[in-house]
Amino acid sequence: MPKAGSQTTKLAMLYQATAPPSFGGVVKPRKESGYRDSCADIAVAISKITSSSHPNANIEVVLPKHTKDNLPSETDDAAWSFPDTKEGIQDAIKRGANTLWLNTVIHRKHPLFDSYKPVLDGHSPASLRFVGQLPEHSEDYDDKAVVNPWLAKSDETKTLANGFPKSLVLSQQATNTQEGFDHGMKQIKEKLGLPCVLKPIRGRGSHGVAVIHDEEQLRTHSAKLFKECPEILAEEFLNGEEITIAIMPPGMFDAPVGEKKTHWTLPIVIRSQHVNDITPYNGVQPVAENSAAITPGQYAKDPSGYAKVEERVRRAGEIMKLRAVGRIDCRRNHEGEFKLFDVNMKPNATGPSRQGREKQTSLVGMAAEAMGWDYPTLLLNQIRAATPLEPLK
């Protein structure tokens, strides 16, 4: 992020205006609001930053219809972000944006990356940066059937050896007959055992995730998921303590972090209050009600176990070459060892910046606060790590 006296960072938020494309028939479910709520949280927080609270920030928010001197209502979600369409991106750039926060689902065919020169409408990509993952990384690693085996295979140091739950893919085509269903059930019993977890391959939050205890539940829930996509994932059920760990890219960060030459992790956040053994979606139950940063006393009960999973998560972020904050959910198996079960390329960015949302936060926000960063400081450090658009082809 530019220092005082240098070019001002002019930030525009982009929300998800359209559903992401199909990948092999599998489509990631779209959030109804398109993430406009967290776009507004971020934009409002940035608009409130002052030179006294965050010296050298030198940043302003670009808005669709308002200016920095004429801000919209804090409660108006739609007024603080642009749609992530070709027209929305062009509008943001014409209004002066030089940094685009892609608070949306990124992929290779996203308008910003698919033949981006026409989208920029004469503006140079050298003058633009974006907050978010690389499109190919976000698209590939969002596939739950692919990313865990790939990470284990790619880890030359063996840090991730045996670090993931067992899993298998069930296809609608293969299981739509009684014979095919019986074969799928046999595979689950032999490889995973019961109970197991059934989930979408490209999911969002806890959408569609359920613990399966018997054949009837498998038949019912798989039929429900197959209405959304032709393939689903069956996974070993992890019944122990659940945590989540956020990963940050290398770079220069505010105190107490400083310079990081490799990927690094924020403090562990412990999840609780599971419903039917699954953590509820934050739209149903705010994470502030079921999650909290780990305390020194909790960490001291199993320092080697927590340290091991932290290094596994850090190593996974390093292999994936994350360019922005990511998050990996982990849970202990019946032997007490943590397994990495869910890679989140786009963690929730909700924060307590607006009227009526003072208690809103995210898992990443909780972790950052435990380290000493408030919500605006977390956002500024993410903007500082923005990726230049020019090298992308």
Short mmCIF file of C-alpha atoms in Angstrom, two decimals:
data_model
loop_
_atom_site.label_atom_id
_atom_site.label_comp_id
_atom_site.label_asym_id
_atom_site.label_seq_id
_atom_site.Cartn_x
_atom_site.Cartn_y
_atom_site.Cartn_z
CA MET A 1 0.00 0.00 0.00
CA PRO A 2 1.46 3.40 -0.91
CA LYS A 3 3.09 5.45 1.81
CA ALA A 4 2.17 9.04 2.60
CA GLY A 5 3.08 11.33 -0.26
CA SER A 6 2.91 8.58 -2.88
CA GLN A 7 0.01 7.61 -5.13
CA THR A 8 -3.24 7.21 -3.25
CA THR A 9 -4.74 3.74 -3.18
CA LYS A 10 -8.25 4.08 -4.60
CA LEU A 11 -10.16 0.97 -3.65
CA ALA A 12 -13.31 -0.35 -5.32
CA MET A 13 -15.20 -3.34 -3.95
CA LEU A 14 -16.56 -5.90 -6.44
CA TYR A 15 -19.46 -8.16 -5.45
CA GLN A 16 -20.65 -11.35 -7.14
CA ALA A 17 -23.25 -10.29 -9.69
CA THR A 18 -23.55 -13.57 -11.61
CA ALA A 19 -23.26 -17.24 -10.84
CA PRO A 20 -19.83 -18.78 -11.47
CA PRO A 21 -19.51 -21.10 -14.47
CA SER A 22 -19.90 -24.85 -14.42
CA PHE A 23 -16.78 -26.95 -13.97
CA GLY A 24 -17.44 -30.46 -15.26
CA GLY A 25 -21.11 -29.95 -14.52
CA VAL A 26 -20.40 -28.79 -10.97
CA VAL A 27 -21.42 -25.24 -10.00
CA LYS A 28 -20.51 -23.49 -6.76
CA PRO A 29 -23.75 -22.23 -5.15
CA ARG A 30 -24.12 -18.47 -5.30
CA LYS A 31 -24.70 -16.45 -2.13
CA GLU A 32 -28.00 -14.62 -2.53
CA SER A 33 -26.59 -11.22 -1.62
CA GLY A 34 -23.51 -11.68 -3.77
CA TYR A 35 -21.37 -10.75 -0.72
CA ARG A 36 -22.57 -7.14 -0.89
CA ASP A 37 -22.94 -7.13 2.90
CA SER A 38 -19.24 -7.79 3.53
CA CYS A 39 -18.33 -5.46 0.63
CA ALA A 40 -20.10 -2.70 2.54
CA ASP A 41 -18.42 -3.73 5.81
CA ILE A 42 -15.00 -3.39 4.18
CA ALA A 43 -15.74 -0.16 2.32
CA VAL A 44 -17.24 1.55 5.37
CA ALA A 45 -14.30 0.51 7.56
CA ILE A 46 -11.82 1.91 5.01
CA SER A 47 -13.82 5.14 4.67
CA LYS A 48 -13.53 5.73 8.42
CA ILE A 49 -9.76 5.39 8.55
CA THR A 50 -7.99 8.60 9.56
CA SER A 51 -4.36 9.64 9.53
CA SER A 52 -4.34 9.56 13.32
CA SER A 53 -5.73 6.03 13.58
CA HIS A 54 -3.63 4.55 10.77
CA PRO A 55 -0.77 6.85 9.72
CA ASN A 56 0.41 6.55 6.10
CA ALA A 57 -2.69 4.64 5.01
CA ASN A 58 -3.29 7.06 2.11
CA ILE A 59 -6.39 5.25 0.86
CA GLU A 60 -9.87 6.18 -0.24
CA VAL A 61 -12.95 4.23 -1.35
CA VAL A 62 -14.35 4.54 -4.87
CA LEU A 63 -18.16 4.26 -4.95
CA PRO A 64 -20.71 3.73 -7.73
CA LYS A 65 -22.77 6.87 -7.18
CA HIS A 66 -21.17 8.80 -4.34
CA THR A 67 -17.85 10.48 -3.60
CA LYS A 68 -15.58 10.44 -0.57
CA ASP A 69 -17.18 13.70 0.52
CA ASN A 70 -20.74 12.44 -0.01
CA LEU A 71 -20.94 8.93 1.40
CA PRO A 72 -24.07 6.76 1.24
CA SER A 73 -25.90 5.36 4.23
CA GLU A 74 -23.93 2.72 6.12
CA THR A 75 -26.94 0.42 6.10
CA ASP A 76 -27.29 0.43 2.30
CA ASP A 77 -25.41 -2.73 1.26
CA ALA A 78 -25.80 -2.06 -2.46
CA ALA A 79 -24.30 1.45 -2.39
CA TRP A 80 -20.75 0.44 -1.45
CA SER A 81 -19.67 -1.92 -4.25
CA PHE A 82 -19.68 -2.54 -7.99
CA PRO A 83 -20.90 -5.69 -9.76
CA ASP A 84 -18.03 -7.92 -10.92
CA THR A 85 -19.26 -7.71 -14.53
CA LYS A 86 -17.37 -6.14 -17.44
CA GLU A 87 -19.51 -3.03 -17.10
CA GLY A 88 -19.08 -2.89 -13.32
CA ILE A 89 -15.29 -3.16 -13.56
CA GLN A 90 -15.15 -0.48 -16.25
CA ASP A 91 -17.33 1.81 -14.14
CA ALA A 92 -15.05 1.39 -11.12
CA ILE A 93 -11.92 2.13 -13.16
CA LYS A 94 -13.49 5.16 -14.86
CA ARG A 95 -14.29 6.51 -11.41
CA GLY A 96 -10.60 6.31 -10.50
CA ALA A 97 -10.14 2.89 -8.89
CA ASN A 98 -6.58 1.52 -9.06
CA THR A 99 -7.16 -1.38 -6.66
CA LEU A 100 -10.05 -3.84 -7.02
CA TRP A 101 -11.07 -6.04 -4.09
CA LEU A 102 -12.63 -9.15 -5.63
CA ASN A 103 -15.05 -10.07 -2.85
CA THR A 104 -16.51 -12.68 -5.19
CA VAL A 105 -15.82 -16.13 -6.59
CA ILE A 106 -12.77 -15.90 -8.87
CA HIS A 107 -12.10 -18.16 -11.86
CA ARG A 108 -10.31 -18.15 -15.21
CA LYS A 109 -13.35 -16.85 -17.08
CA HIS A 110 -13.97 -13.98 -14.67
CA PRO A 111 -14.32 -10.72 -16.66
CA LEU A 112 -11.22 -9.21 -15.07
CA PHE A 113 -8.96 -12.04 -16.25
CA ASP A 114 -10.57 -13.40 -19.42
CA SER A 115 -9.09 -11.22 -22.18
CA TYR A 116 -8.88 -8.39 -19.65
CA LYS A 117 -7.64 -5.70 -22.08
CA PRO A 118 -11.13 -5.07 -23.53
CA VAL A 119 -12.51 -4.91 -20.01
CA LEU A 120 -10.00 -2.23 -19.06
CA ASP A 121 -11.18 -0.16 -22.03
CA GLY A 122 -7.85 1.49 -22.79
CA HIS A 123 -6.55 1.65 -19.23
CA SER A 124 -3.17 0.05 -18.62
CA PRO A 125 -3.10 -3.13 -16.50
CA ALA A 126 0.20 -1.83 -15.10
CA SER A 127 -1.76 0.73 -13.09
CA LEU A 128 -4.11 -1.79 -11.49
CA ARG A 129 -3.92 -4.26 -8.61
CA PHE A 130 -6.46 -6.64 -7.15
CA VAL A 131 -7.08 -8.22 -3.75
CA GLY A 132 -7.81 -11.91 -4.17
CA GLN A 133 -6.34 -15.20 -5.29
CA LEU A 134 -4.99 -15.87 -8.76
CA PRO A 135 -7.89 -17.05 -10.96
CA GLU A 136 -6.37 -20.44 -11.79
CA HIS A 137 -5.59 -21.12 -8.13
CA SER A 138 -9.05 -20.14 -6.94
CA GLU A 139 -10.73 -22.24 -9.62
CA ASP A 140 -8.58 -25.36 -9.18
CA TYR A 141 -8.28 -25.40 -5.40
CA ASP A 142 -11.99 -24.83 -4.88
CA ASP A 143 -12.53 -28.43 -6.03
CA LYS A 144 -12.70 -30.43 -2.80
CA ALA A 145 -12.19 -33.72 -4.63
CA VAL A 146 -8.90 -32.50 -6.09
CA VAL A 147 -7.15 -30.15 -3.70
CA ASN A 148 -6.42 -32.40 -0.70
CA PRO A 149 -4.87 -35.31 -2.69
CA TRP A 150 -2.97 -32.81 -4.81
CA LEU A 151 -1.52 -31.04 -1.77
CA ALA A 152 -0.34 -34.32 -0.26
CA LYS A 153 1.22 -35.41 -3.56
CA SER A 154 2.93 -32.04 -4.11
CA ASP A 155 4.49 -31.86 -0.65
CA GLU A 156 8.10 -32.93 -1.13
CA THR A 157 8.89 -32.30 2.54
CA LYS A 158 6.21 -34.83 3.64
CA THR A 159 4.84 -32.26 6.08
CA LEU A 160 1.34 -33.04 4.83
CA ALA A 161 1.72 -36.82 4.85
CA ASN A 162 -1.45 -38.39 6.28
CA GLY A 163 -2.73 -34.88 6.93
CA PHE A 164 -6.11 -35.27 5.20
CA PRO A 165 -9.24 -37.37 5.78
CA LYS A 166 -9.97 -40.29 3.47
CA SER A 167 -12.51 -39.51 0.75
CA LEU A 168 -14.13 -40.70 -2.45
CA VAL A 169 -16.27 -39.17 -5.20
CA LEU A 170 -19.82 -40.38 -5.88
CA SER A 171 -21.34 -39.66 -9.28
CA GLN A 172 -25.02 -39.43 -10.03
CA GLN A 173 -24.57 -41.48 -13.18
CA ALA A 174 -22.86 -44.33 -11.33
CA THR A 175 -25.29 -44.45 -8.40
CA ASN A 176 -28.67 -43.90 -10.10
CA THR A 177 -29.40 -47.63 -10.24
CA GLN A 178 -29.85 -49.94 -7.27
CA GLU A 179 -26.73 -51.84 -8.28
CA GLY A 180 -24.73 -48.63 -8.57
CA PHE A 181 -26.03 -47.32 -5.25
CA ASP A 182 -25.15 -50.58 -3.51
CA HIS A 183 -21.64 -50.43 -4.97
CA GLY A 184 -21.25 -46.84 -3.73
CA MET A 185 -22.45 -47.85 -0.28
CA LYS A 186 -19.99 -50.73 -0.23
CA GLN A 187 -17.11 -48.40 -1.14
CA ILE A 188 -18.05 -46.02 1.65
CA LYS A 189 -18.23 -48.78 4.24
CA GLU A 190 -14.90 -50.27 3.16
CA LYS A 191 -12.89 -47.06 2.70
CA LEU A 192 -14.50 -44.53 5.03
CA GLY A 193 -16.77 -46.38 7.41
CA LEU A 194 -19.96 -45.00 8.91
CA PRO A 195 -20.74 -42.36 9.93
CA CYS A 196 -19.23 -40.39 7.05
CA VAL A 197 -19.69 -36.86 5.71
CA LEU A 198 -21.42 -36.03 2.43
CA LYS A 199 -20.80 -32.61 0.85
CA PRO A 200 -20.77 -30.72 -2.46
CA ILE A 201 -17.47 -30.76 -4.37
CA ARG A 202 -17.61 -26.99 -4.76
CA GLY A 203 -19.38 -25.85 -1.64
CA ARG A 204 -19.91 -22.60 0.24
CA GLY A 205 -19.77 -22.60 4.01
CA SER A 206 -21.67 -25.58 5.42
CA HIS A 207 -24.13 -25.60 2.51
CA GLY A 208 -25.19 -29.18 1.79
CA VAL A 209 -22.82 -30.75 4.34
CA ALA A 210 -24.28 -33.58 6.43
CA VAL A 211 -23.14 -36.50 8.53
CA ILE A 212 -24.48 -39.81 7.16
CA HIS A 213 -25.15 -42.63 9.60
CA ASP A 214 -26.93 -45.24 7.48
CA GLU A 215 -27.99 -46.28 4.00
CA GLU A 216 -31.29 -44.40 4.09
CA GLN A 217 -29.58 -41.11 4.98
CA LEU A 218 -27.08 -41.67 2.19
CA ARG A 219 -29.86 -42.25 -0.32
CA THR A 220 -31.87 -39.21 0.79
CA HIS A 221 -29.04 -36.72 1.11
CA SER A 222 -27.18 -37.79 -2.03
CA ALA A 223 -30.41 -37.39 -4.03
CA LYS A 224 -30.72 -33.84 -2.63
CA LEU A 225 -27.14 -32.95 -3.55
CA PHE A 226 -27.37 -34.53 -7.00
CA LYS A 227 -30.10 -32.00 -7.83
CA GLU A 228 -27.35 -29.36 -7.63
CA CYS A 229 -24.41 -31.15 -9.24
CA PRO A 230 -23.57 -34.52 -10.86
CA GLU A 231 -20.76 -35.40 -8.44
CA ILE A 232 -20.48 -35.17 -4.66
CA LEU A 233 -17.83 -35.98 -2.08
CA ALA A 234 -18.00 -38.60 0.65
CA GLU A 235 -15.44 -38.07 3.38
CA GLU A 236 -14.20 -39.73 6.55
CA PHE A 237 -16.06 -38.34 9.57
CA LEU A 238 -13.83 -36.48 12.00
CA ASN A 239 -15.50 -36.39 15.39
CA GLY A 240 -13.05 -34.41 17.51
CA GLU A 241 -12.17 -30.79 18.21
CA GLU A 242 -12.61 -28.50 15.20
CA ILE A 243 -10.39 -25.49 14.49
CA THR A 244 -9.70 -23.15 11.61
CA ILE A 245 -6.43 -21.47 10.67
CA ALA A 246 -6.02 -18.46 8.37
CA ILE A 247 -3.00 -18.21 6.08
CA MET A 248 -1.37 -14.98 4.91
CA PRO A 249 1.06 -14.52 1.99
CA PRO A 250 4.64 -13.25 2.35
CA GLY A 251 5.18 -9.50 2.60
CA MET A 252 5.59 -6.58 4.95
CA PHE A 253 2.92 -6.29 7.63
CA ASP A 254 2.00 -4.09 10.56
CA ALA A 255 3.28 -4.83 14.06
CA PRO A 256 3.55 -7.24 15.70
CA VAL A 257 4.24 -9.18 12.48
CA GLY A 258 6.78 -7.24 10.42
CA GLU A 259 8.35 -8.79 7.33
CA LYS A 260 7.43 -12.35 6.37
CA LYS A 261 9.43 -14.05 3.63
CA THR A 262 7.22 -17.15 3.58
CA HIS A 263 3.52 -17.84 4.08
CA TRP A 264 2.45 -17.61 7.71
CA THR A 265 -0.59 -18.27 9.86
CA LEU A 266 -2.80 -16.25 12.17
CA PRO A 267 -3.74 -17.62 15.61
CA ILE A 268 -5.94 -20.71 15.76
CA VAL A 269 -9.70 -20.25 16.15
CA ILE A 270 -11.65 -23.03 17.89
CA ARG A 271 -15.13 -23.90 16.59
CA SER A 272 -17.92 -25.18 18.86
CA GLN A 273 -21.71 -25.62 19.17
CA HIS A 274 -21.98 -27.99 16.23
CA VAL A 275 -25.46 -28.87 14.96
CA ASN A 276 -25.75 -32.54 13.97
CA ASP A 277 -21.93 -32.66 14.13
CA ILE A 278 -21.56 -29.85 11.55
CA THR A 279 -20.60 -26.23 12.25
CA PRO A 280 -23.61 -24.09 11.27
CA TYR A 281 -23.40 -21.56 8.44
CA ASN A 282 -22.54 -18.08 9.75
CA GLY A 283 -25.70 -16.69 8.15
CA VAL A 284 -27.69 -18.87 10.55
CA GLN A 285 -25.49 -18.52 13.61
CA PRO A 286 -22.86 -15.75 13.78
CA VAL A 287 -19.35 -17.07 14.34
CA ALA A 288 -19.04 -14.88 17.43
CA GLU A 289 -21.51 -17.25 19.10
CA ASN A 290 -19.71 -20.51 18.31
CA SER A 291 -16.03 -19.66 17.82
CA ALA A 292 -13.15 -18.06 19.70
CA ALA A 293 -9.40 -17.64 19.34
CA ILE A 294 -7.43 -20.25 21.21
CA THR A 295 -6.18 -19.22 24.65
CA PRO A 296 -2.64 -19.84 25.93
CA GLY A 297 -4.07 -22.33 28.40
CA GLN A 298 -5.85 -24.28 25.68
CA TYR A 299 -2.76 -24.32 23.48
CA ALA A 300 -0.63 -25.56 26.39
CA LYS A 301 -2.77 -28.71 26.66
CA ASP A 302 -1.41 -29.99 23.33
CA PRO A 303 1.40 -27.72 22.10
CA SER A 304 2.90 -30.30 19.75
CA GLY A 305 -0.47 -31.14 18.20
CA TYR A 306 -1.37 -27.50 17.57
CA ALA A 307 2.12 -26.67 16.32
CA LYS A 308 1.98 -29.61 13.90
CA VAL A 309 -1.34 -28.59 12.39
CA GLU A 310 -0.24 -24.95 12.15
CA GLU A 311 2.81 -25.99 10.14
CA ARG A 312 0.68 -28.26 7.95
CA VAL A 313 -1.67 -25.38 7.17
CA ARG A 314 1.22 -22.98 6.53
CA ARG A 315 2.85 -25.51 4.21
CA ALA A 316 -0.42 -26.02 2.32
CA GLY A 317 -0.70 -22.26 1.75
CA GLU A 318 2.89 -22.22 0.54
CA ILE A 319 2.28 -25.03 -1.97
CA MET A 320 -0.85 -23.31 -3.25
CA LYS A 321 1.09 -20.03 -3.51
CA LEU A 322 -1.77 -18.08 -1.98
CA ARG A 323 -1.72 -14.39 -2.94
CA ALA A 324 -4.38 -13.33 -0.45
CA VAL A 325 -5.71 -14.56 2.87
CA GLY A 326 -6.97 -18.15 2.82
CA ARG A 327 -8.32 -20.43 5.54
CA ILE A 328 -8.20 -24.16 6.20
CA ASP A 329 -10.61 -25.97 8.51
CA CYS A 330 -9.18 -28.85 10.54
CA ARG A 331 -10.60 -31.41 12.94
CA ARG A 332 -9.25 -34.17 15.15
CA ASN A 333 -9.95 -37.80 14.26
CA HIS A 334 -10.78 -40.48 16.82
CA GLU A 335 -7.04 -40.80 17.56
CA GLY A 336 -6.76 -37.11 18.41
CA GLU A 337 -4.75 -36.05 15.34
CA PHE A 338 -5.81 -32.98 13.37
CA LYS A 339 -6.73 -33.51 9.71
CA LEU A 340 -7.06 -30.69 7.16
CA PHE A 341 -10.49 -31.16 5.63
CA ASP A 342 -11.58 -27.94 3.92
CA VAL A 343 -9.58 -25.35 1.97
CA ASN A 344 -11.32 -21.96 1.79
CA MET A 345 -9.93 -19.79 -1.01
CA LYS A 346 -12.31 -16.95 -0.16
CA PRO A 347 -12.84 -16.66 3.60
CA ASN A 348 -15.69 -14.52 4.87
CA ALA A 349 -14.67 -10.84 5.16
CA THR A 350 -17.49 -9.61 7.41
CA GLY A 351 -16.53 -7.06 10.03
CA PRO A 352 -17.97 -4.76 12.76
CA SER A 353 -17.75 -1.44 10.91
CA ARG A 354 -21.38 -0.45 10.36
CA GLN A 355 -24.41 0.63 12.29
CA GLY A 356 -26.35 -2.42 13.42
CA ARG A 357 -23.45 -4.80 12.67
CA GLU A 358 -21.21 -3.97 15.62
CA LYS A 359 -21.14 -7.64 16.70
CA GLN A 360 -20.46 -9.01 13.24
CA THR A 361 -17.06 -10.55 12.64
CA SER A 362 -15.40 -13.36 10.71
CA LEU A 363 -13.14 -16.23 11.65
CA VAL A 364 -10.19 -14.43 10.07
CA GLY A 365 -11.16 -11.26 11.94
CA MET A 366 -11.21 -13.18 15.24
CA ALA A 367 -7.74 -14.56 14.57
CA ALA A 368 -6.38 -11.14 13.62
CA GLU A 369 -7.86 -9.54 16.73
CA ALA A 370 -6.20 -12.17 18.91
CA MET A 371 -2.89 -11.12 17.36
CA GLY A 372 -3.53 -7.43 17.99
CA TRP A 373 -5.05 -6.25 14.69
CA ASP A 374 -8.45 -4.58 14.64
CA TYR A 375 -10.71 -4.92 11.59
CA PRO A 376 -9.37 -1.87 9.68
CA THR A 377 -5.77 -3.00 10.28
CA LEU A 378 -6.57 -6.47 8.94
CA LEU A 379 -8.10 -4.90 5.81
CA LEU A 380 -5.17 -2.54 5.25
CA ASN A 381 -2.70 -5.41 5.44
CA GLN A 382 -4.73 -7.37 2.89
CA ILE A 383 -4.77 -4.36 0.56
CA ARG A 384 -1.03 -3.97 0.99
CA ALA A 385 -0.63 -7.53 -0.36
CA ALA A 386 -2.68 -6.81 -3.50
CA THR A 387 -1.45 -8.45 -6.73
CA PRO A 388 -0.48 -6.38 -9.79
CA LEU A 389 -2.69 -7.12 -12.78
CA GLU A 390 0.00 -6.53 -15.41
CA PRO A 391 1.87 -9.88 -15.25
CA LEU A 392 -1.30 -11.96 -15.63
CA LYS A 393 -1.94 -13.52 -19.01
#
